[in-house]
Amino acid sequence: MFHLTKKLEYSLLAFSYMAQLLPESRWVTAKEISDHYQIPYEVVARCLQHLARAGVLHSWIGAQGGYRLKAGWEKKSLLELYEILEGPMNLVRCLDHDGDCSHVARCTLPVLMRPLNQKLKKFFQDLVLRDVLNLKEVINESKVTTPS
Amino acid sequence: MFHLTKKLEYSLLAFSYMAQLLPESRWVTAKEISDHYQIPYEVVARCLQHLARAGVLHSWIGAQGGYRLKAGWEKKSLLELYEILEGPMNLVRCLDHDGDCSHVARCTLPVLMRPLNQKLKKFFQDLVLRDVLNLKEVINESKVTTPS
DNA sequence: AAAAATTCCGACAAATTTTGTCGGGATTTG
DNA sequence: CAAATCCCGACAAAATTTGTCGGAATTTTT
Ligand code: FES
Ligand code: FES
């Protein structure tokens, strides 16, 4: 129940990797990350795609393309990453949009869990990448240009 | 990744149920709880057994036997319940005793996650049943006696 | 003493979720 | 045009969670 999913693990590694070579400010491919950490290409690739679509990364299609961190990335919280990669964070499904919780009989959990769920989300909202990745200061990434 | 497991859900319901009829101070059977919430008997029964073994509940074998809350139960934290039912709470497996994490290649997650994991545990340690179940005050359960 | 009610326990089966793979399409570079 | 790369969804495999079963032990009731 509390293990990070691979999506989150791989994404964090990707952020860590890109943050380390930040001054370089170049486009990093999914392949490069997958090779470096020996993790499955397709999986990490999809994570990066989602993160790009959600606006946390820049992406550039084509040869010499890849991904790079987008300004403000270091202030993104684990809650945001989680919801990008996994959907809404909820302790019980009935708090979800589609409350498909089965044992509705006399279940008091939704009402009991709502405040708790709020606290949990707050907890992860306060954990931002800068702190999680333990970065001293974030070098300002240069303006995004075309690869060549 | 953040959905409560059924074990936790059923256990919380069981606590909730037993707390509600606290002044009665009688032995509650697994069957009674399973019937009341329409949840699978064997599953909730096993949870109660674990909780009893861990010292959160009293149990009494035999006809008219069952379970009852043990003094101090309301101060038990979600962390304690989690670890009784599911084992150690860890964001990544390598923080576990048997660090069987596969992608050890250059994975920086264990070192990054250790402080975070501590915070998470603290978070759940501070959530005790009294608060989670939203109890005003806990009626002192009477001394445990034999069923008859 | 036998029967009934109940906790206790582990092995297994089924269901669900997570993780990984594949086949292709679109865009850019050279 | 070919190569590199992002993009996307459908599917397969693996892992985990959830539920079921068959019993054994203990106590109460008849
Ligand atoms: S947890 Fe959703 S109805 Fe019980
Ligand atoms: S998370 Fe354990 S080695 Fe990467």
Tab-separated table of C-alpha atoms (C1' of nucleotides) and ligand atoms in Angstrom:
chain	number	residue	atom	x	y	z
A	1	MET	CA	0.000	0.000	0.000
A	2	PHE	CA	2.832	2.459	0.516
A	3	HIS	CA	5.458	1.357	-1.918
A	4	LEU	CA	6.239	3.906	-4.581
A	5	THR	CA	5.066	2.695	-7.947
A	6	LYS	CA	7.641	2.156	-10.659
A	7	LYS	CA	6.185	5.124	-12.493
A	8	LEU	CA	7.056	7.341	-9.564
A	9	GLU	CA	10.420	5.701	-8.980
A	10	TYR	CA	11.459	6.062	-12.586
A	11	SER	CA	10.198	9.608	-12.743
A	12	LEU	CA	12.123	10.607	-9.658
A	13	LEU	CA	15.257	9.037	-11.070
A	14	ALA	CA	14.705	10.923	-14.295
A	15	PHE	CA	14.353	14.201	-12.438
A	16	SER	CA	17.412	13.410	-10.391
A	17	TYR	CA	19.376	12.639	-13.529
A	18	MET	CA	18.330	15.767	-15.355
A	19	ALA	CA	18.905	17.935	-12.309
A	20	GLN	CA	22.464	16.700	-11.928
A	21	LEU	CA	23.524	17.791	-15.378
A	22	LEU	CA	21.508	20.969	-15.230
A	23	PRO	CA	24.144	23.527	-16.217
A	24	GLU	CA	24.603	21.584	-19.439
A	25	SER	CA	21.083	22.458	-20.404
A	26	ARG	CA	20.697	19.973	-23.203
A	27	TRP	CA	17.972	17.644	-24.378
A	28	VAL	CA	18.030	14.308	-22.601
A	29	THR	CA	16.460	11.295	-24.279
A	30	ALA	CA	14.373	8.636	-22.608
A	31	LYS	CA	16.896	6.129	-23.896
A	32	GLU	CA	19.709	7.851	-22.074
A	33	ILE	CA	17.863	7.638	-18.778
A	34	SER	CA	16.745	4.084	-19.355
A	35	ASP	CA	20.334	3.090	-20.116
A	36	HIS	CA	21.824	4.928	-17.191
A	37	TYR	CA	19.590	3.324	-14.591
A	38	GLN	CA	18.972	0.078	-16.456
A	39	ILE	CA	15.246	0.505	-16.348
A	40	PRO	CA	12.783	-0.465	-19.098
A	41	TYR	CA	12.802	2.113	-21.854
A	42	GLU	CA	9.110	2.030	-22.739
A	43	VAL	CA	8.016	2.541	-19.164
A	44	VAL	CA	10.194	5.496	-18.347
A	45	ALA	CA	9.444	6.911	-21.791
A	46	ARG	CA	5.735	6.937	-21.053
A	47	CYS	CA	6.307	8.613	-17.718
A	48	LEU	CA	8.277	11.376	-19.370
A	49	GLN	CA	5.538	11.798	-21.950
A	50	HIS	CA	2.939	12.221	-19.241
A	51	LEU	CA	5.114	14.665	-17.370
A	52	ALA	CA	5.662	16.643	-20.544
A	53	ARG	CA	1.976	16.694	-21.366
A	54	ALA	CA	1.313	17.890	-17.831
A	55	GLY	CA	3.781	20.715	-18.317
A	56	VAL	CA	6.563	19.688	-15.970
A	57	LEU	CA	9.008	18.962	-18.773
A	58	HIS	CA	9.705	20.369	-22.190
A	59	SER	CA	9.861	17.846	-24.954
A	60	TRP	CA	11.229	18.036	-28.445
A	61	ILE	CA	10.411	15.511	-31.117
A	62	GLY	CA	12.951	14.410	-33.686
A	63	ALA	CA	16.574	13.467	-33.920
A	64	GLN	CA	18.615	15.218	-31.236
A	65	GLY	CA	15.363	15.837	-29.403
A	66	GLY	CA	14.446	14.690	-25.930
A	67	TYR	CA	13.310	16.218	-22.674
A	68	ARG	CA	14.479	18.959	-20.372
A	69	LEU	CA	13.311	20.443	-17.125
A	70	LYS	CA	10.818	23.249	-17.359
A	71	ALA	CA	11.187	26.398	-15.300
A	72	GLY	CA	9.624	25.914	-11.886
A	73	TRP	CA	9.981	22.138	-11.981
A	74	GLU	CA	11.764	22.147	-8.626
A	75	LYS	CA	8.658	23.496	-6.913
A	76	LYS	CA	6.475	20.643	-8.126
A	77	SER	CA	5.204	18.546	-5.267
A	78	LEU	CA	5.023	14.808	-4.975
A	79	LEU	CA	1.264	15.194	-4.899
A	80	GLU	CA	1.354	16.808	-8.323
A	81	LEU	CA	3.634	14.138	-9.720
A	82	TYR	CA	1.469	11.442	-8.209
A	83	GLU	CA	-1.691	12.820	-9.706
A	84	ILE	CA	-0.083	13.251	-13.105
A	85	LEU	CA	1.152	9.683	-13.145
A	86	GLU	CA	-1.471	7.818	-11.177
A	87	GLY	CA	-4.599	9.902	-10.989
A	88	PRO	CA	-6.262	11.397	-7.931
A	89	MET	CA	-4.799	10.526	-4.555
A	90	ASN	CA	-7.477	8.938	-2.436
A	91	LEU	CA	-7.355	6.635	0.532
A	92	VAL	CA	-10.650	5.055	-0.458
A	93	ARG	CA	-12.259	4.859	-3.851
A	94	CYS	CA	-15.535	6.420	-2.843
A	95	LEU	CA	-13.699	9.719	-2.502
A	96	ASP	CA	-12.920	9.423	-6.184
A	97	HIS	CA	-15.168	10.912	-8.832
A	98	ASP	CA	-16.652	7.521	-9.676
A	99	GLY	CA	-17.459	6.256	-6.231
A	100	ASP	CA	-17.554	2.655	-7.322
A	101	CYS	CA	-17.014	1.462	-3.787
A	102	SER	CA	-18.715	-1.858	-3.418
A	103	HIS	CA	-19.369	-2.343	0.293
A	104	VAL	CA	-21.590	0.678	0.686
A	105	ALA	CA	-23.782	-1.259	3.080
A	106	ARG	CA	-23.150	0.723	6.265
A	107	CYS	CA	-19.616	1.701	5.481
A	108	THR	CA	-18.553	4.737	7.437
A	109	LEU	CA	-15.158	4.982	5.829
A	110	PRO	CA	-15.824	7.689	3.273
A	111	VAL	CA	-16.982	10.097	5.935
A	112	LEU	CA	-14.184	9.102	8.297
A	113	MET	CA	-11.504	9.260	5.635
A	114	ARG	CA	-12.317	12.549	4.005
A	115	PRO	CA	-10.478	14.760	6.505
A	116	LEU	CA	-7.647	12.302	6.722
A	117	ASN	CA	-7.327	12.235	2.976
A	118	GLN	CA	-7.028	15.992	2.977
A	119	LYS	CA	-4.198	15.824	5.471
A	120	LEU	CA	-2.410	13.212	3.423
A	121	LYS	CA	-2.634	15.284	0.283
A	122	LYS	CA	-1.360	18.285	2.206
A	123	PHE	CA	1.551	16.191	3.379
A	124	PHE	CA	2.600	15.354	-0.146
A	125	GLN	CA	1.860	18.808	-1.410
A	126	ASP	CA	4.482	20.135	0.956
A	127	LEU	CA	7.128	17.776	-0.349
A	128	VAL	CA	8.583	19.459	-3.392
A	129	LEU	CA	11.210	18.105	-5.734
A	130	ARG	CA	13.888	20.526	-4.579
A	131	ASP	CA	13.653	19.079	-1.072
A	132	VAL	CA	13.029	15.501	-2.070
A	133	LEU	CA	16.034	15.469	-4.390
A	134	ASN	CA	18.031	17.361	-1.814
A	135	LEU	CA	19.161	20.168	-4.104
A	136	LYS	CA	21.132	23.043	-2.646
A	137	GLU	CA	20.070	25.600	-5.176
A	138	VAL	CA	18.611	25.205	-8.583
A	139	ILE	CA	20.647	26.620	-11.400
A	140	ASN	CA	18.378	28.613	-13.621
A	141	GLU	CA	17.821	26.612	-16.729
A	142	SER	CA	18.440	28.631	-19.839
A	143	LYS	CA	15.688	29.473	-22.236
A	144	VAL	CA	14.565	26.506	-24.254
A	145	THR	CA	15.877	26.467	-27.771
A	146	THR	CA	15.680	24.048	-30.615
A	147	PRO	CA	18.169	21.198	-30.354
A	148	SER	CA	20.468	22.401	-33.078
B	1	MET	CA	-0.446	3.162	-4.218
B	2	PHE	CA	-2.473	5.022	-1.644
B	3	HIS	CA	-5.670	3.095	-1.403
B	4	LEU	CA	-6.288	1.560	1.967
B	5	THR	CA	-6.064	-2.208	1.772
B	6	LYS	CA	-9.124	-4.237	2.631
B	7	LYS	CA	-7.350	-5.458	5.726
B	8	LEU	CA	-7.114	-1.891	6.970
B	9	GLU	CA	-10.619	-0.987	5.838
B	10	TYR	CA	-12.170	-3.982	7.567
B	11	SER	CA	-10.116	-3.425	10.689
B	12	LEU	CA	-11.170	0.195	10.924
B	13	LEU	CA	-14.789	-0.793	10.488
B	14	ALA	CA	-14.370	-3.387	13.212
B	15	PHE	CA	-12.906	-0.815	15.562
B	16	SER	CA	-15.651	1.595	14.690
B	17	TYR	CA	-18.277	-1.033	15.376
B	18	MET	CA	-16.836	-2.097	18.693
B	19	ALA	CA	-16.325	1.482	19.794
B	20	GLN	CA	-19.942	2.351	19.150
B	21	LEU	CA	-21.299	-0.275	21.502
B	22	LEU	CA	-18.568	0.250	24.041
B	23	PRO	CA	-20.634	0.724	27.213
B	24	GLU	CA	-22.097	-2.724	26.561
B	25	SER	CA	-18.692	-4.217	27.058
B	26	ARG	CA	-19.420	-7.606	25.612
B	27	TRP	CA	-17.607	-10.022	23.366
B	28	VAL	CA	-18.157	-9.293	19.699
B	29	THR	CA	-17.703	-12.075	17.189
B	30	ALA	CA	-16.076	-11.822	13.798
B	31	LYS	CA	-19.344	-13.110	12.366
B	32	GLU	CA	-21.275	-10.227	13.841
B	33	ILE	CA	-18.984	-7.694	12.220
B	34	SER	CA	-18.898	-9.529	8.916
B	35	ASP	CA	-22.703	-9.641	8.891
B	36	HIS	CA	-23.147	-6.035	9.880
B	37	TYR	CA	-20.951	-4.634	7.141
B	38	GLN	CA	-21.478	-7.433	4.654
B	39	ILE	CA	-17.798	-8.112	4.344
B	40	PRO	CA	-16.169	-11.541	3.920
B	41	TYR	CA	-16.051	-13.362	7.220
B	42	GLU	CA	-12.708	-15.098	6.786
B	43	VAL	CA	-10.896	-11.920	5.887
B	44	VAL	CA	-12.102	-9.789	8.741
B	45	ALA	CA	-11.658	-12.755	11.064
B	46	ARG	CA	-7.997	-12.976	10.174
B	47	CYS	CA	-7.522	-9.269	10.737
B	48	LEU	CA	-9.021	-9.533	14.191
B	49	GLN	CA	-6.770	-12.475	14.957
B	50	HIS	CA	-3.705	-10.478	13.988
B	51	LEU	CA	-4.847	-7.508	16.002
B	52	ALA	CA	-5.447	-9.746	18.997
B	53	ARG	CA	-2.055	-11.401	18.663
B	54	ALA	CA	-0.523	-7.929	18.484
B	55	GLY	CA	-2.251	-6.977	21.700
B	56	VAL	CA	-4.754	-4.423	20.459
B	57	LEU	CA	-7.751	-6.644	21.152
B	58	HIS	CA	-8.683	-9.244	23.707
B	59	SER	CA	-9.948	-12.500	22.320
B	60	TRP	CA	-11.838	-15.343	23.853
B	61	ILE	CA	-12.168	-18.714	22.178
B	62	GLY	CA	-15.327	-20.779	22.436
B	63	ALA	CA	-19.072	-20.339	22.358
B	64	GLN	CA	-20.073	-16.844	23.454
B	65	GLY	CA	-16.474	-15.830	22.881
B	66	GLY	CA	-15.242	-13.167	20.499
B	67	TYR	CA	-13.218	-9.991	20.647
B	68	ARG	CA	-13.255	-6.798	22.639
B	69	LEU	CA	-11.216	-3.642	22.720
B	70	LYS	CA	-8.201	-3.656	24.968
B	71	ALA	CA	-7.414	-0.741	27.270
B	72	GLY	CA	-5.436	1.884	25.393
B	73	TRP	CA	-6.739	0.821	21.993
B	74	GLU	CA	-7.817	4.355	21.194
B	75	LYS	CA	-4.224	5.555	21.349
B	76	LYS	CA	-3.067	3.109	18.716
B	77	SER	CA	-1.869	4.849	15.580
B	78	LEU	CA	-2.547	4.015	11.990
B	79	LEU	CA	1.140	3.280	11.676
B	80	GLU	CA	0.853	0.590	14.328
B	81	LEU	CA	-2.218	-0.928	12.717
B	82	TYR	CA	-0.549	-0.827	9.332
B	83	GLU	CA	2.537	-2.588	10.548
B	84	ILE	CA	0.512	-5.221	12.377
B	85	LEU	CA	-1.549	-5.983	9.295
B	86	GLU	CA	0.850	-5.324	6.454
B	87	GLY	CA	4.391	-5.324	7.768
B	88	PRO	CA	6.861	-2.453	7.861
B	89	MET	CA	5.844	0.783	6.157
B	90	ASN	CA	8.398	1.640	3.534
B	91	LEU	CA	8.248	3.781	0.430
B	92	VAL	CA	10.838	1.619	-1.290
B	93	ARG	CA	11.712	-1.976	-0.647
B	94	CYS	CA	15.391	-1.429	-0.091
B	95	LEU	CA	14.502	0.284	3.191
B	96	ASP	CA	13.031	-3.029	4.259
B	97	HIS	CA	15.065	-5.564	6.151
B	98	ASP	CA	15.568	-7.690	3.041
B	99	GLY	CA	16.657	-5.044	0.557
B	100	ASP	CA	15.646	-7.124	-2.416
B	101	CYS	CA	15.445	-4.066	-4.628
B	102	SER	CA	16.291	-5.102	-8.117
B	103	HIS	CA	17.451	-1.961	-9.911
B	104	VAL	CA	20.365	-1.283	-7.637
B	105	ALA	CA	22.434	-0.154	-10.610
B	106	ARG	CA	22.869	3.505	-9.723
B	107	CYS	CA	19.607	3.944	-7.924
B	108	THR	CA	19.675	6.886	-5.577
B	109	LEU	CA	16.201	6.301	-4.246
B	110	PRO	CA	17.042	4.538	-0.991
B	111	VAL	CA	19.210	7.417	0.147
B	112	LEU	CA	16.714	10.015	-1.060
B	113	MET	CA	13.734	8.251	0.438
B	114	ARG	CA	15.036	7.489	3.894
B	115	PRO	CA	14.261	10.889	5.424
B	116	LEU	CA	10.993	11.078	3.572
B	117	ASN	CA	10.010	7.657	4.808
B	118	GLN	CA	10.629	8.789	8.343
B	119	LYS	CA	8.332	11.752	7.862
B	120	LEU	CA	5.622	9.541	6.430
B	121	LYS	CA	5.800	7.176	9.361
B	122	LYS	CA	5.634	10.118	11.727
B	123	PHE	CA	2.550	11.325	9.901
B	124	PHE	CA	0.736	8.049	10.464
B	125	GLN	CA	2.059	7.695	13.959
B	126	ASP	CA	0.295	10.904	14.873
B	127	LEU	CA	-3.016	9.654	13.576
B	128	VAL	CA	-4.534	7.675	16.408
B	129	LEU	CA	-7.796	5.754	16.390
B	130	ARG	CA	-9.541	8.154	18.733
B	131	ASP	CA	-9.070	10.939	16.192
B	132	VAL	CA	-9.529	8.852	13.079
B	133	LEU	CA	-12.807	7.432	14.350
B	134	ASN	CA	-13.785	10.832	15.605
B	135	LEU	CA	-14.576	9.783	19.171
B	136	LYS	CA	-15.495	12.435	21.717
B	137	GLU	CA	-14.317	10.559	24.738
B	138	VAL	CA	-13.628	6.926	25.225
B	139	ILE	CA	-15.737	5.202	27.821
B	140	ASN	CA	-13.458	3.162	30.010
B	141	GLU	CA	-13.938	-0.425	29.059
B	142	SER	CA	-14.578	-2.617	32.071
B	143	LYS	CA	-12.146	-5.284	33.159
B	144	VAL	CA	-12.161	-8.268	30.876
B	145	THR	CA	-14.049	-11.206	32.243
B	146	THR	CA	-14.967	-14.599	30.922
B	147	PRO	CA	-17.978	-14.527	28.611
B	148	SER	CA	-20.398	-16.113	31.070
C	1	DA	C1'	-19.948	-36.691	26.658
C	2	DA	C1'	-21.435	-34.766	22.597
C	3	DA	C1'	-22.633	-30.765	19.966
C	4	DA	C1'	-22.236	-26.018	18.958
C	5	DA	C1'	-19.805	-21.769	18.727
C	6	DT	C1'	-16.000	-19.678	18.237
C	7	DT	C1'	-10.959	-18.361	17.666
C	8	DC	C1'	-6.891	-19.824	15.269
C	9	DC	C1'	-3.929	-21.193	11.207
C	10	DG	C1'	-1.977	-22.147	6.711
C	11	DA	C1'	-2.524	-23.418	1.947
C	12	DC	C1'	-4.539	-22.259	-2.086
C	13	DA	C1'	-7.556	-19.835	-5.866
C	14	DA	C1'	-9.369	-15.776	-7.896
C	15	DA	C1'	-9.373	-11.029	-8.824
C	16	DT	C1'	-7.141	-6.857	-9.367
C	17	DT	C1'	-3.421	-3.885	-10.122
C	18	DT	C1'	1.010	-2.958	-11.612
C	19	DT	C1'	4.609	-3.554	-14.742
C	20	DG	C1'	6.445	-4.491	-19.058
C	21	DT	C1'	6.128	-5.350	-24.258
C	22	DC	C1'	4.777	-4.577	-28.847
C	23	DG	C1'	3.439	-2.328	-33.153
C	24	DG	C1'	2.866	1.475	-35.086
C	25	DG	C1'	2.371	6.767	-36.117
C	26	DA	C1'	4.130	11.634	-36.160
C	27	DT	C1'	7.878	15.099	-36.219
C	28	DT	C1'	12.301	16.800	-36.817
C	29	DT	C1'	17.265	16.591	-38.213
C	30	DG	C1'	20.791	15.852	-41.509
D	1	DC	C1'	14.927	9.967	-47.722
D	2	DA	C1'	16.790	7.681	-43.439
D	3	DA	C1'	17.585	7.997	-38.708
D	4	DA	C1'	16.322	9.517	-34.259
D	5	DT	C1'	13.091	10.534	-31.315
D	6	DC	C1'	8.683	11.606	-29.136
D	7	DC	C1'	3.883	9.968	-28.944
D	8	DC	C1'	0.045	6.601	-28.212
D	9	DG	C1'	-2.880	2.714	-27.267
D	10	DA	C1'	-3.558	-2.220	-27.004
D	11	DC	C1'	-2.017	-6.153	-25.044
D	12	DA	C1'	0.710	-9.728	-22.053
D	13	DA	C1'	3.086	-10.941	-17.954
D	14	DA	C1'	4.046	-10.487	-13.253
D	15	DA	C1'	3.054	-9.229	-8.737
D	16	DT	C1'	0.007	-8.195	-5.213
D	17	DT	C1'	-4.206	-8.221	-2.931
D	18	DT	C1'	-8.361	-10.379	-1.819
D	19	DG	C1'	-11.145	-14.205	-0.936
D	20	DT	C1'	-12.014	-19.337	-0.098
D	21	DC	C1'	-11.366	-23.697	1.897
D	22	DG	C1'	-10.317	-27.396	5.186
D	23	DG	C1'	-9.246	-28.085	9.181
D	24	DA	C1'	-7.497	-27.825	14.458
D	25	DA	C1'	-8.032	-26.125	19.266
D	26	DT	C1'	-10.794	-24.173	23.083
D	27	DT	C1'	-14.789	-23.157	25.623
D	28	DT	C1'	-19.828	-23.211	26.548
D	29	DT	C1'	-24.187	-25.363	26.271
D	30	DT	C1'	-27.171	-29.269	26.277
E	1	FES	S1	-14.684	2.411	1.596
E	1	FES	FE1	-16.031	3.145	0.066
E	1	FES	S2	-17.958	2.302	0.757
E	1	FES	FE2	-16.562	1.526	2.203
E	2	FES	S1	14.376	1.725	-5.090
E	2	FES	FE1	15.569	0.176	-4.159
E	2	FES	S2	17.305	0.094	-5.494
E	2	FES	FE2	16.054	1.599	-6.458
